[in-house]
Coordinates of C-alpha atoms and ligand atoms in Angstrom, one line a residue:
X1494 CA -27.3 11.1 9.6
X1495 CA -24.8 9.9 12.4
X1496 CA -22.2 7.5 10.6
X1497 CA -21.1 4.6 12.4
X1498 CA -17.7 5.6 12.8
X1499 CA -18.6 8.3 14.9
X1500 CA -19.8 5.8 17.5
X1501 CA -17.3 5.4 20.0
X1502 CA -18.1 1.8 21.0
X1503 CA -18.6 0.9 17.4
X1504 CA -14.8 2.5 16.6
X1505 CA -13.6 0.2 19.7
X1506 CA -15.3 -3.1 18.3
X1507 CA -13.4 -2.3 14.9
X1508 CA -9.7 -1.3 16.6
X1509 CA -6.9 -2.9 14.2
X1510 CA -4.7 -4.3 16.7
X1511 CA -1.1 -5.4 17.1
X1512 CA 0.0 -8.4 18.5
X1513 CA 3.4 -8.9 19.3
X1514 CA 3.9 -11.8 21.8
X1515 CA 6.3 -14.2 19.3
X1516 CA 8.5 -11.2 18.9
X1517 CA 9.6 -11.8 22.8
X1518 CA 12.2 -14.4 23.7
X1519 CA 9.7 -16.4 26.5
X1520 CA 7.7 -17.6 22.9
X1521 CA 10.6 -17.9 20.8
X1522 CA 13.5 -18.7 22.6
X1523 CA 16.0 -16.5 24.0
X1524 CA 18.7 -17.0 21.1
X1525 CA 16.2 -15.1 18.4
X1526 CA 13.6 -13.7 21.0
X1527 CA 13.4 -10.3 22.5
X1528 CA 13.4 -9.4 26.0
X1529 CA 11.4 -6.2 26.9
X1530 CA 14.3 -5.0 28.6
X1531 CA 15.7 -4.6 24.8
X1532 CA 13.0 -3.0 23.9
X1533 CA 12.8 -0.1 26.9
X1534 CA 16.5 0.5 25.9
X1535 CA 15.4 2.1 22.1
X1536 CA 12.8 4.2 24.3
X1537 CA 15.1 7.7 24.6
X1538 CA 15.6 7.0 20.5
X1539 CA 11.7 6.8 19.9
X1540 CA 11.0 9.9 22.1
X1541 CA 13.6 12.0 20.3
X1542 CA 12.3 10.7 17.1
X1543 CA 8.5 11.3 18.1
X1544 CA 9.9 14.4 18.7
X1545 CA 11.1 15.4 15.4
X1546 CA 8.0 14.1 13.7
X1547 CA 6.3 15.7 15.6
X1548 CA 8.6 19.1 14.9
X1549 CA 8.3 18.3 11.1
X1550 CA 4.4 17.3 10.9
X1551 CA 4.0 21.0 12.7
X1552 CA 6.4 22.7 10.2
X1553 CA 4.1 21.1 7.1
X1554 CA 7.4 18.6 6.0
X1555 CA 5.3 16.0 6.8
X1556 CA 1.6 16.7 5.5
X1557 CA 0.9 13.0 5.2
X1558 CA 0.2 12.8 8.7
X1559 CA -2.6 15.4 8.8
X1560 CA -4.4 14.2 5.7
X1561 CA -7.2 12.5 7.9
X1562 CA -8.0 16.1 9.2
X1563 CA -7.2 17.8 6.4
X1564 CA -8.5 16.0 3.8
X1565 CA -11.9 15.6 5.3
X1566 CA -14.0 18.0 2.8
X1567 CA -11.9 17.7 0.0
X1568 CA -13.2 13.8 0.8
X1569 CA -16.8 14.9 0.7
X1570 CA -16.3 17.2 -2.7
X1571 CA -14.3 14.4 -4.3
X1572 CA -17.5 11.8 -3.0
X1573 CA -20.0 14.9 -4.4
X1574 CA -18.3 14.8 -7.9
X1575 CA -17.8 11.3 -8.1
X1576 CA -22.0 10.7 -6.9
X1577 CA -22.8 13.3 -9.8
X1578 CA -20.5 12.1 -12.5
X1579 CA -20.4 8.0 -11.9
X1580 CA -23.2 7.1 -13.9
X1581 CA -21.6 9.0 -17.3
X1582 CA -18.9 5.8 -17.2
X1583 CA -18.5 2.2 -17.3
X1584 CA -15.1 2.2 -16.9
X1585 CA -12.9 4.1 -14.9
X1586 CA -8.9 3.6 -15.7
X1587 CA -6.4 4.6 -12.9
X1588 CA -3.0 5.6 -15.0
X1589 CA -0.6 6.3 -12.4
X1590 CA 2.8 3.8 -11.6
X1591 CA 4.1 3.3 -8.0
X1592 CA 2.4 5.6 -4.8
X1593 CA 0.1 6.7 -7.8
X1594 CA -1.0 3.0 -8.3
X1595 CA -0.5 0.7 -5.9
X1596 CA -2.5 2.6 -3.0
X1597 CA -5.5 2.4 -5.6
X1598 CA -5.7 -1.4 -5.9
X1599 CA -4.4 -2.0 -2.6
X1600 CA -8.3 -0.6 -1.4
X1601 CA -10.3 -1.8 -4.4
X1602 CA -9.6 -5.3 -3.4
X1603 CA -9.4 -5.0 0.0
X1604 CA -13.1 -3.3 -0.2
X1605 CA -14.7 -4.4 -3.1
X1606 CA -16.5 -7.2 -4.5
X1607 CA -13.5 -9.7 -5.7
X1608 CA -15.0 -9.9 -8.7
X1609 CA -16.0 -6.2 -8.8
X1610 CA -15.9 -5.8 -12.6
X1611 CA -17.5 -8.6 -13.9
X1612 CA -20.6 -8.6 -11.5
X1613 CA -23.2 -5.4 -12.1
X1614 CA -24.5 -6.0 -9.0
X1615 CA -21.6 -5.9 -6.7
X1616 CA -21.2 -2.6 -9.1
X1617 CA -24.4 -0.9 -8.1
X1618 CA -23.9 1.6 -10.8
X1619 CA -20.3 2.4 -10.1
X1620 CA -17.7 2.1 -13.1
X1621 CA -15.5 -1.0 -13.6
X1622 CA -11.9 -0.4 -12.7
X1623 CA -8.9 -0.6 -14.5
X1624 CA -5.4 0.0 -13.1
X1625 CA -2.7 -1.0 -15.7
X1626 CA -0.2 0.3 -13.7
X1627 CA 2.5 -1.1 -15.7
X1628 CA 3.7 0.0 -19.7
X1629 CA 3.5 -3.1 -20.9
X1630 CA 2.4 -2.6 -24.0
X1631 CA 1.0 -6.0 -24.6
X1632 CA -1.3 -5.5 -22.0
X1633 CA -1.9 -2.0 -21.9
X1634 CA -3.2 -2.4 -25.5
X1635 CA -5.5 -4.9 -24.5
X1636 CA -6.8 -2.6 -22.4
X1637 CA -7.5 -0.1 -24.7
X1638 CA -8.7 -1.9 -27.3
X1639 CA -11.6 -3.6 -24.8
X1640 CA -12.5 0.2 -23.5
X1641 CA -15.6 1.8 -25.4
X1642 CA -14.0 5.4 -24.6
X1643 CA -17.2 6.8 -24.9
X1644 CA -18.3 5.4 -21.6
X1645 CA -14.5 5.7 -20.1
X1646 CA -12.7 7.9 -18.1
X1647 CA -8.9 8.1 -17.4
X1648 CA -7.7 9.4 -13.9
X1649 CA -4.3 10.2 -15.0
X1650 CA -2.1 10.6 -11.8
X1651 CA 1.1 11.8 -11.1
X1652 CA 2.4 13.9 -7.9
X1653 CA 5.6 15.4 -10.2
X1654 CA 3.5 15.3 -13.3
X1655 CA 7.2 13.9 -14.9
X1656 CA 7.1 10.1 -14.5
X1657 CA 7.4 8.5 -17.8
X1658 CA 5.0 5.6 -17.3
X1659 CA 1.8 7.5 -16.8
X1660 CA 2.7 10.3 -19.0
X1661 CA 2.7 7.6 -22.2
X1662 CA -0.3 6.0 -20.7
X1663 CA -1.9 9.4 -20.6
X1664 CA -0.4 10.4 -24.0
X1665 CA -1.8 7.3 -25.6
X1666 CA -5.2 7.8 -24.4
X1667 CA -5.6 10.8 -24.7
X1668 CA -4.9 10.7 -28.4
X1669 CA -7.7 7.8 -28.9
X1670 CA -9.7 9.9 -26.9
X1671 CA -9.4 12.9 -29.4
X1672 CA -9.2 11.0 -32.4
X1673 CA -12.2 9.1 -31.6
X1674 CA -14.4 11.4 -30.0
X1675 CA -13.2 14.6 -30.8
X1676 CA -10.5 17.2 -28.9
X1677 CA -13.1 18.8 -27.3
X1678 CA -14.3 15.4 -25.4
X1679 CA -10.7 15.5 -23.5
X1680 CA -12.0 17.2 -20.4
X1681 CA -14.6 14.6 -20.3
X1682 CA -12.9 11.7 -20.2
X1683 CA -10.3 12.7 -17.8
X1684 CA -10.0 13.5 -14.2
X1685 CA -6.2 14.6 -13.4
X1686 CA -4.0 14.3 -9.7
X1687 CA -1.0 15.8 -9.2
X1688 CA 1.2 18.6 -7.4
X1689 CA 0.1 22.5 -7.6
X1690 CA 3.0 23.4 -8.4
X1691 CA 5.7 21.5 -10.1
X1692 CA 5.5 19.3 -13.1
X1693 CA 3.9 19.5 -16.7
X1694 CA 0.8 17.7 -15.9
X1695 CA -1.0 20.6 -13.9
X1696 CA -0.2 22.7 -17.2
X1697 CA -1.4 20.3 -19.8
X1698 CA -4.7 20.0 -17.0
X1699 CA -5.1 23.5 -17.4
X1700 CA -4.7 24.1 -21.2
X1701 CA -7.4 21.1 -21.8
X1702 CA -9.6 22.2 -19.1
X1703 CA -9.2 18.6 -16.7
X1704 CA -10.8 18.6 -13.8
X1705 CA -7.7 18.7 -11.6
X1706 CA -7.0 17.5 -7.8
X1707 CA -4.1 17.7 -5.8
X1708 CA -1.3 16.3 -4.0
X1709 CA 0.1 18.3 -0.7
X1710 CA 4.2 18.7 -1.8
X1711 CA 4.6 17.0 1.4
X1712 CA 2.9 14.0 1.0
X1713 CA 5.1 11.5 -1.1
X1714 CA 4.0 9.0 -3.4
X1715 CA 4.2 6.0 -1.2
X1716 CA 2.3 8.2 1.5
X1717 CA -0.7 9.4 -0.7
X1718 CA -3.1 6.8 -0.4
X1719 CA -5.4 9.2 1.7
X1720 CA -4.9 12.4 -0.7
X1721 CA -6.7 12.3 -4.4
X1722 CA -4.7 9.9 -5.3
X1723 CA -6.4 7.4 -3.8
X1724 CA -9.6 9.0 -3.3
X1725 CA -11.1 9.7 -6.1
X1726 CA -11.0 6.1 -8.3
X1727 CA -12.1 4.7 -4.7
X1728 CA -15.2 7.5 -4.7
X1729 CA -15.9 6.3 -8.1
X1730 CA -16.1 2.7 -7.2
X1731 CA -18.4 3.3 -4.7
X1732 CA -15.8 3.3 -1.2
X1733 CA -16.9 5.6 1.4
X1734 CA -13.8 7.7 1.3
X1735 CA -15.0 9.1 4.6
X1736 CA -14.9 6.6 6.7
X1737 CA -11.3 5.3 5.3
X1738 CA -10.1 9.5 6.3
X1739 CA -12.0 8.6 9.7
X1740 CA -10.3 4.8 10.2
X1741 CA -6.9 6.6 9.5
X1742 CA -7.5 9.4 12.4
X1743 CA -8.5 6.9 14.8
X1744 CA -5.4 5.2 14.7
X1745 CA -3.6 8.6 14.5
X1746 CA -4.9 9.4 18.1
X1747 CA -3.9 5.7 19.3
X1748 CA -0.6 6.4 18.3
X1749 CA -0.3 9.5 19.9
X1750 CA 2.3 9.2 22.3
X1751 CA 5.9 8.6 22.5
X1752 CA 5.5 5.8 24.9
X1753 CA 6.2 2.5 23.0
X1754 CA 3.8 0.2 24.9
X1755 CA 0.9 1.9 23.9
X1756 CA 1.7 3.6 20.4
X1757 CA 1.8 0.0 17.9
X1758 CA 3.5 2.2 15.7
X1759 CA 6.4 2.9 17.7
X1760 CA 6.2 -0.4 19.2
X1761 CA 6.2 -3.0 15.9
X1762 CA 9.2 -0.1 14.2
X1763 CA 11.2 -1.2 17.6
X1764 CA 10.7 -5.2 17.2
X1765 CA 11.3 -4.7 13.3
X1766 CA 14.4 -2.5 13.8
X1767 CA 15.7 -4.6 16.6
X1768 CA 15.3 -7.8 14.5
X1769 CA 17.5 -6.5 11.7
X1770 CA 20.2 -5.6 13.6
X1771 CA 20.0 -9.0 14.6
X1772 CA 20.8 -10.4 11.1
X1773 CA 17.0 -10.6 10.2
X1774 CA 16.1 -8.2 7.0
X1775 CA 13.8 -9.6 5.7
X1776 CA 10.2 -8.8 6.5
X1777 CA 7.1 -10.8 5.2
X1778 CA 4.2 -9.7 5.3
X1779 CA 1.7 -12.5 5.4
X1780 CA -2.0 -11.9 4.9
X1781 CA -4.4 -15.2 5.6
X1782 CA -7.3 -12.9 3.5
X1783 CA -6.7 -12.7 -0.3
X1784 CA -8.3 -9.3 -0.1
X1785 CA -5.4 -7.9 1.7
X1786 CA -2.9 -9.5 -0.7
X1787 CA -2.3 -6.1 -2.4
X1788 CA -2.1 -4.2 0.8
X1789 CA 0.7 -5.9 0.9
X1790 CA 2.2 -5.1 -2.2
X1791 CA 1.3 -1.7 -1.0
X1792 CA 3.6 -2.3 1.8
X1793 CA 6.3 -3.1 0.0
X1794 CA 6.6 0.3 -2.0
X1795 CA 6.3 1.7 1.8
X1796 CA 9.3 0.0 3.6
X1797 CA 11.6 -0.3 0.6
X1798 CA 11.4 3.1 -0.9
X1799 CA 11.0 4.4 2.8
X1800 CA 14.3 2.7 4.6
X1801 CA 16.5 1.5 1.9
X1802 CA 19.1 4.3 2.0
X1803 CA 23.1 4.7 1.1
X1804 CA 23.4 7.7 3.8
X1805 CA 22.2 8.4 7.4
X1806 CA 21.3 11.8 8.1
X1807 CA 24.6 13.4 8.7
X1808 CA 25.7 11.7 5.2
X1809 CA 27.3 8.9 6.2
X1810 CA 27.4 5.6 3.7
X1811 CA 25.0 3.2 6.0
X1812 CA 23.5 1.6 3.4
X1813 CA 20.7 0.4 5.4
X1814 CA 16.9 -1.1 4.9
X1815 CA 15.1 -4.3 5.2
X1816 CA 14.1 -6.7 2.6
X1817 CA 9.8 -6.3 2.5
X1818 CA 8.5 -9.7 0.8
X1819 CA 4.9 -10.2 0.5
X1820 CA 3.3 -13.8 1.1
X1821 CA 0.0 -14.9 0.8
X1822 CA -1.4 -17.5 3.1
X1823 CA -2.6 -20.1 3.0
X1824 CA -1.5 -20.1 -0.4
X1825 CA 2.2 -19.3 0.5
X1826 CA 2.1 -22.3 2.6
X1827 CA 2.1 -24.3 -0.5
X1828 CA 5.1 -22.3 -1.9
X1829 CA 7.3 -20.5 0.6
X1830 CA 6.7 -21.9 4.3
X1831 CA 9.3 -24.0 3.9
X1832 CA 11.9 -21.5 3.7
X1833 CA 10.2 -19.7 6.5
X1834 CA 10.2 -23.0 8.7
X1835 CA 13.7 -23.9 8.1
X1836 CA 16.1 -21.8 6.0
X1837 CA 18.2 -18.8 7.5
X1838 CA 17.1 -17.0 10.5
X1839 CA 16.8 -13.6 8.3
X1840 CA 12.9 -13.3 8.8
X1841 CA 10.3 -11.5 10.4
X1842 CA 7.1 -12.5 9.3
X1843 CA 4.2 -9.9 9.8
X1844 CA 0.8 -11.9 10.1
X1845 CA -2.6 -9.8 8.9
X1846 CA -5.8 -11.7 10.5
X1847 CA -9.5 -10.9 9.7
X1848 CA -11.8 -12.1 12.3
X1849 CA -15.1 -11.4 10.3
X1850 CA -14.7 -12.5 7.0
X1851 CA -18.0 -10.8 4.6
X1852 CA -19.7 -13.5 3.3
X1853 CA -18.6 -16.9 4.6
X1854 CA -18.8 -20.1 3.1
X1855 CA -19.7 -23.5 4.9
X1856 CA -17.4 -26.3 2.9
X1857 CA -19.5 -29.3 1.5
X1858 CA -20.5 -32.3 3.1
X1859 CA -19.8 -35.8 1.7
X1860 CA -17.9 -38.9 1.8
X1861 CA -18.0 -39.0 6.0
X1862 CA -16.6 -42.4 5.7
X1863 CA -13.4 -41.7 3.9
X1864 CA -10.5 -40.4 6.8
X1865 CA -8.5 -37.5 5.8
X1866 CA -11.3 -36.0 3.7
X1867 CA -14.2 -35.9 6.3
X1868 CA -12.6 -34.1 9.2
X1869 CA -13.0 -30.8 6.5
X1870 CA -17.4 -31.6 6.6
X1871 CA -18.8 -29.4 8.9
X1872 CA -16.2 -26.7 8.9
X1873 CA -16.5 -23.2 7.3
X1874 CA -14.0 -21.6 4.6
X1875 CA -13.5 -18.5 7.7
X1876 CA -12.5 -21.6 10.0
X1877 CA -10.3 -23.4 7.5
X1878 CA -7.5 -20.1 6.6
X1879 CA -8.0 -18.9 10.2
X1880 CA -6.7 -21.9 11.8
X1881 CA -4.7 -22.9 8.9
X1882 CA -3.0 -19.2 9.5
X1883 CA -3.1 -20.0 13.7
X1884 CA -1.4 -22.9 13.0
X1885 CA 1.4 -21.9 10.6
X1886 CA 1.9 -19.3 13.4
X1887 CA 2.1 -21.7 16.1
X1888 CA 4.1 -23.5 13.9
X1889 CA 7.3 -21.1 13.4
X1890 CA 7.1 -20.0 16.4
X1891 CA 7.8 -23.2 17.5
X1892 CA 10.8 -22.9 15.6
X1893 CA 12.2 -20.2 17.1
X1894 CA 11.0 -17.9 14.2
X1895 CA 10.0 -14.5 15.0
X1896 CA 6.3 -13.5 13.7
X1897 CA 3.4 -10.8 14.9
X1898 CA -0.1 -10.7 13.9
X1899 CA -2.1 -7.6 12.9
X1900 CA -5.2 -8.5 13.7
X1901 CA -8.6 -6.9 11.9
X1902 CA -12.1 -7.6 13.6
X1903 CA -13.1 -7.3 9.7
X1904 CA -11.7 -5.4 6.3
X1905 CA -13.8 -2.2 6.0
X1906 CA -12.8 0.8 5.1
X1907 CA -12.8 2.2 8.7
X1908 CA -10.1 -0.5 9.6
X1909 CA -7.9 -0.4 6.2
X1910 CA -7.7 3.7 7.0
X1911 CA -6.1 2.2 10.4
X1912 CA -3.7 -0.1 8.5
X1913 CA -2.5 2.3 6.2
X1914 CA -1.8 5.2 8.9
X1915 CA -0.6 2.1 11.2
X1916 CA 2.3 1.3 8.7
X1917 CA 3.1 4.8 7.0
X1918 CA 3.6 6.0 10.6
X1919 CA 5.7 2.8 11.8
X1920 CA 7.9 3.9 8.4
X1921 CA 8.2 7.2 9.5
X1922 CA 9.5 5.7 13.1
X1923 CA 11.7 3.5 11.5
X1924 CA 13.6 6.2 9.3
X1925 CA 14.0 7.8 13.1
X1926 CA 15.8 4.7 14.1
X1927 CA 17.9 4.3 11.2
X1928 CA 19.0 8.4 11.6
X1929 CA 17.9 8.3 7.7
X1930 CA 15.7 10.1 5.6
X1931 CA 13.1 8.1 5.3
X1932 CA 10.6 10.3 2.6
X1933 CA 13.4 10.6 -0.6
X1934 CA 14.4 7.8 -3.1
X1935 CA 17.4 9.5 -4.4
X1936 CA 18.2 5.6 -5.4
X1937 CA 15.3 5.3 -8.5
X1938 CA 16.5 8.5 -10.4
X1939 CA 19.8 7.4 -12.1
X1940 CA 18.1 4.3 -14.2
X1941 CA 15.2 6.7 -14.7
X1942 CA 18.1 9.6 -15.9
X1943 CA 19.4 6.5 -18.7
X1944 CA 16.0 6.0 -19.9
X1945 CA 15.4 9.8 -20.2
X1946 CA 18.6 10.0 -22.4
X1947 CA 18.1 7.0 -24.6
X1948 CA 14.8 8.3 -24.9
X1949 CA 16.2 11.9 -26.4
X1950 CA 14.7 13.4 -23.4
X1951 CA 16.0 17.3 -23.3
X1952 CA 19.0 18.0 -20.5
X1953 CA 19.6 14.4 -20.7
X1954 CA 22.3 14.2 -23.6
X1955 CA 25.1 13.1 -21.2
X1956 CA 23.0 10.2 -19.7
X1957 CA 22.9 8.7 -23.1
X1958 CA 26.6 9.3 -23.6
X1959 CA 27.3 7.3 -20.4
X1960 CA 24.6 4.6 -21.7
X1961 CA 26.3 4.3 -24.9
X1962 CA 29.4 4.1 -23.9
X1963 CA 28.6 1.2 -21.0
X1964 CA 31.0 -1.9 -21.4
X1965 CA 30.4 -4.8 -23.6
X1966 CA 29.0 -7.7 -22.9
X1967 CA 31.0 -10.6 -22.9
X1968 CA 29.3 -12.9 -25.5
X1969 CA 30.0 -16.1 -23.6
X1970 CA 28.5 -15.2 -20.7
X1971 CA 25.0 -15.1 -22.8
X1972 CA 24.6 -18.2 -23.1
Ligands
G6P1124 O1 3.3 10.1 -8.8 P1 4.6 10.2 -9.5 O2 5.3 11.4 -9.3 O3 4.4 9.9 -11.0 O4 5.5 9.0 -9.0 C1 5.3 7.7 -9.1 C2 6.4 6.9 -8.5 O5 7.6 7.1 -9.2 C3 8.8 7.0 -8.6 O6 9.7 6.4 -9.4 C4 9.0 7.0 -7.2 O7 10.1 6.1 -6.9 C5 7.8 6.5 -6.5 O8 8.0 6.9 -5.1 C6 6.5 7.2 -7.0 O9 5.4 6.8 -6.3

């Protein structure tokens, strides 16, 4: 059966696209706007730096970028096992913590029902989802105590098979698991992700006989949406994994080139770069379609883990990255446009627009005699945030604030696979214009290092000394 995405003229209708008009200074003035003169002069930086992605993706550093090819049957065995083994659970519980988490939700709500779990029929005989994400215990034991583990199963994932917050999760689980159900259940009620080769969770998958996938070494966290990690809980819920793989290698072949008016990659890296150089660091990223609301959060890991760096790549103390804030509009207008209309010029805000909204809603019709309520009669809830969001737009840019607009013809999977390779590979072009690394986070491992002392964590005994011996508090300062 021919899938849509393999239509060429159906792919074209569905191209994400970039638009970055009130980036340029004939929109926004010429004290905040860009010229395309200052653009062309970062071209020699982006070809060198297309260059050594390109040098890197070819010497497997940078496997993230070939997931859409390479990825393609694993996607079809993950979507096999996930057809034969759905109906066997009700509830299917994601226990991962950053890139192992946030990628997860990020397409759940983008592409499911919004009110996936409580409606059977938006369901159609997937599981419910459950992400906790977090070690809160308050409510990861609500969680737990809701779950009839019988009908549950646990994907626990981790690419180092180390990080704390998923190992307890998975710890915890798995002991209700095998206290409730019997040891021998634990290969039943869980589905592991991680590395092949580093870590303890491959070896605990292996001694209880978990059904295991894996992470490339060289796809980090933040860039694993399109490995296991996010494939398999979006199989279970019913997301054709395929066509996200085939959104994501679409966009991979429109960015192909190191020419920056073509490649929106290259091009929004450039305008983002530029602007904070300029004094503007942070960068909001504004959805006007609650589904994409955690796409943005997703976005956040990306740029801030990805660019936030103490040293350059000759190890130099730069100290470099932008500030990613996520907004939500039109709620945010309620909450945070008026900092965006008139405090500091430190902002870029990054508009995401859904043409086709699934299902629309026409708002209600009364009162035509009251002013200031009846001008809404007649209008749909698709009209309403879409001007609402043209308007904002129009809006700042009229006050000389610099914004672009990712626009989506609608959120499918095709076009959320282009998103996702969109912004991991604008990342990747960033960390080129920095001259920084952008695929470490050297930064997250000294807290982690404390916790792992105070925790009695072995090799870890001088972390605690250091914690223990951290300066007192002045007690009038607590107040
Ligand atoms: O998948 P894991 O190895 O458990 O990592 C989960 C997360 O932990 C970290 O602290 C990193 O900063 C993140 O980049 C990563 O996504």
């Amino acid at each position: 059966m021919t899938k849509r995405y393999e239509d060429a003229e159906w792919k074209e209708s569905m191209r994400v696209k970039l638009d970055v008009n009130n980036m340029f200074a004939d929109k926004v003035g010429e004290e905040h706007g860009y010229t395309r003169e200052d653009v062309d002069a970062l071209q020699d930086k982006v070809t060198a730096g297309h260059k050594n992605l390109l040098e890197a993706k070819e010497a497997g550093e940078l496997d993230w970028m070939k997931l859409p090819e390479t990825h393609k049957e694993i996607a079809q065995e993950i979507k096999e096992f996930a057809e034969e083994n759905r109906d066997k659970y009700d509830n299917f519980v994601v226990l991962g913590i950053g890139g192992s988490a946030l990628g997860n939700i990020a397409v759940q709500t983008a592409l499911n029902d919004p009110y996936y779990n409580l409606k059977e029929e938006a369901r159609d005989g997937c599981p419910r989802l459950f992400v906790p994400d977090n070690v809160d215990p308050t409510r990861l034991k609500s969680l737990l105590d809701e779950l009839d583990l019988e009908r549950t199963i646990f994907n626990v994932i981790s690419k180092s098979g180390t990080t704390a917050e998923p190992m307890s999760q998975f710890l915890t689980a798995r002991e209700k698991v095998a206290e409730e159900l019997g040891a021998d259940s634990v290969s039943d009620h869980f589905v592991a992700v991680t590395s092949k080769d580093s870590g303890k969770l491959i070896e605990i998958a292996e001694r209880e006989g978990i059904k295991t996938y894996y992470v490339p070494d060289t796809v980090g966290g933040r860039f694993s949406v399109l490995s296991p990690v996010g494939l398999v809980s979006s199989a279970f819920v019913g997301i054709d994994i395929e066509e996200l793989l085939a959104g994501a290698g679409y966009m991979a072949d429109l960015c192909d080139t190191d020419d920056l008016w073509s490649n929106p990659a290259y091009l929004n890296s450039v305008l983002q770069y530029l602007a904070d150089q300029d004094g503007k660091p942070m960068s909001v990223m504004m959805p006007y379609a609650h589904v994409l609301k955690d796409v943005a959060d997703w976005y956040r890991q990306l740029w801030a883990e990805s660019l936030g760096k103490e040293f350059d790549k000759e190890g130099n103390v730069v100290n470099v990255g932008p500030t990613p804030i996520k907004a939500l509009g039109a709620t945010d207008q309620h909450s945070q446009a008026q900092l965006y209309m008139e405090g500091p010029y430190d902002k870029v805000v990054i508009f995401l627009e859904v043409e086709n909204f699934r299902g629309n809603l026409e708002i209600g019709t009364a009162y035509e005699d009251i002013d200031g309520i009846s001008y809404l009669c007649g209008h749909s809830f698709d009209e309403l945030i879409t001007t609402e969001k043209k308007a904002t737009e129009l809006a700042l840019t009229k006050n000389n604030r610099l914004n672009c607009t990712v626009k989506f013809p609608e959120v499918n999977a095709f076009t959320l696979g282009q998103f996702i390779f969109l912004f991991e590979l604008q990342t990747a072009m960033s960390g080129e214009l920095y001259n920084i690394n952008a695929f470490n986070q050297p930064g997250v491992e000294l807290g982690k290092n404390y916790a792992y002392g105070v925790l009695g964590r072995d090799g870890y005994a001088d972390m605690k000394e250091e914690f223990d011996s951290r300066p007192e508090k002045d007690e009038d300062l607590i107040l």
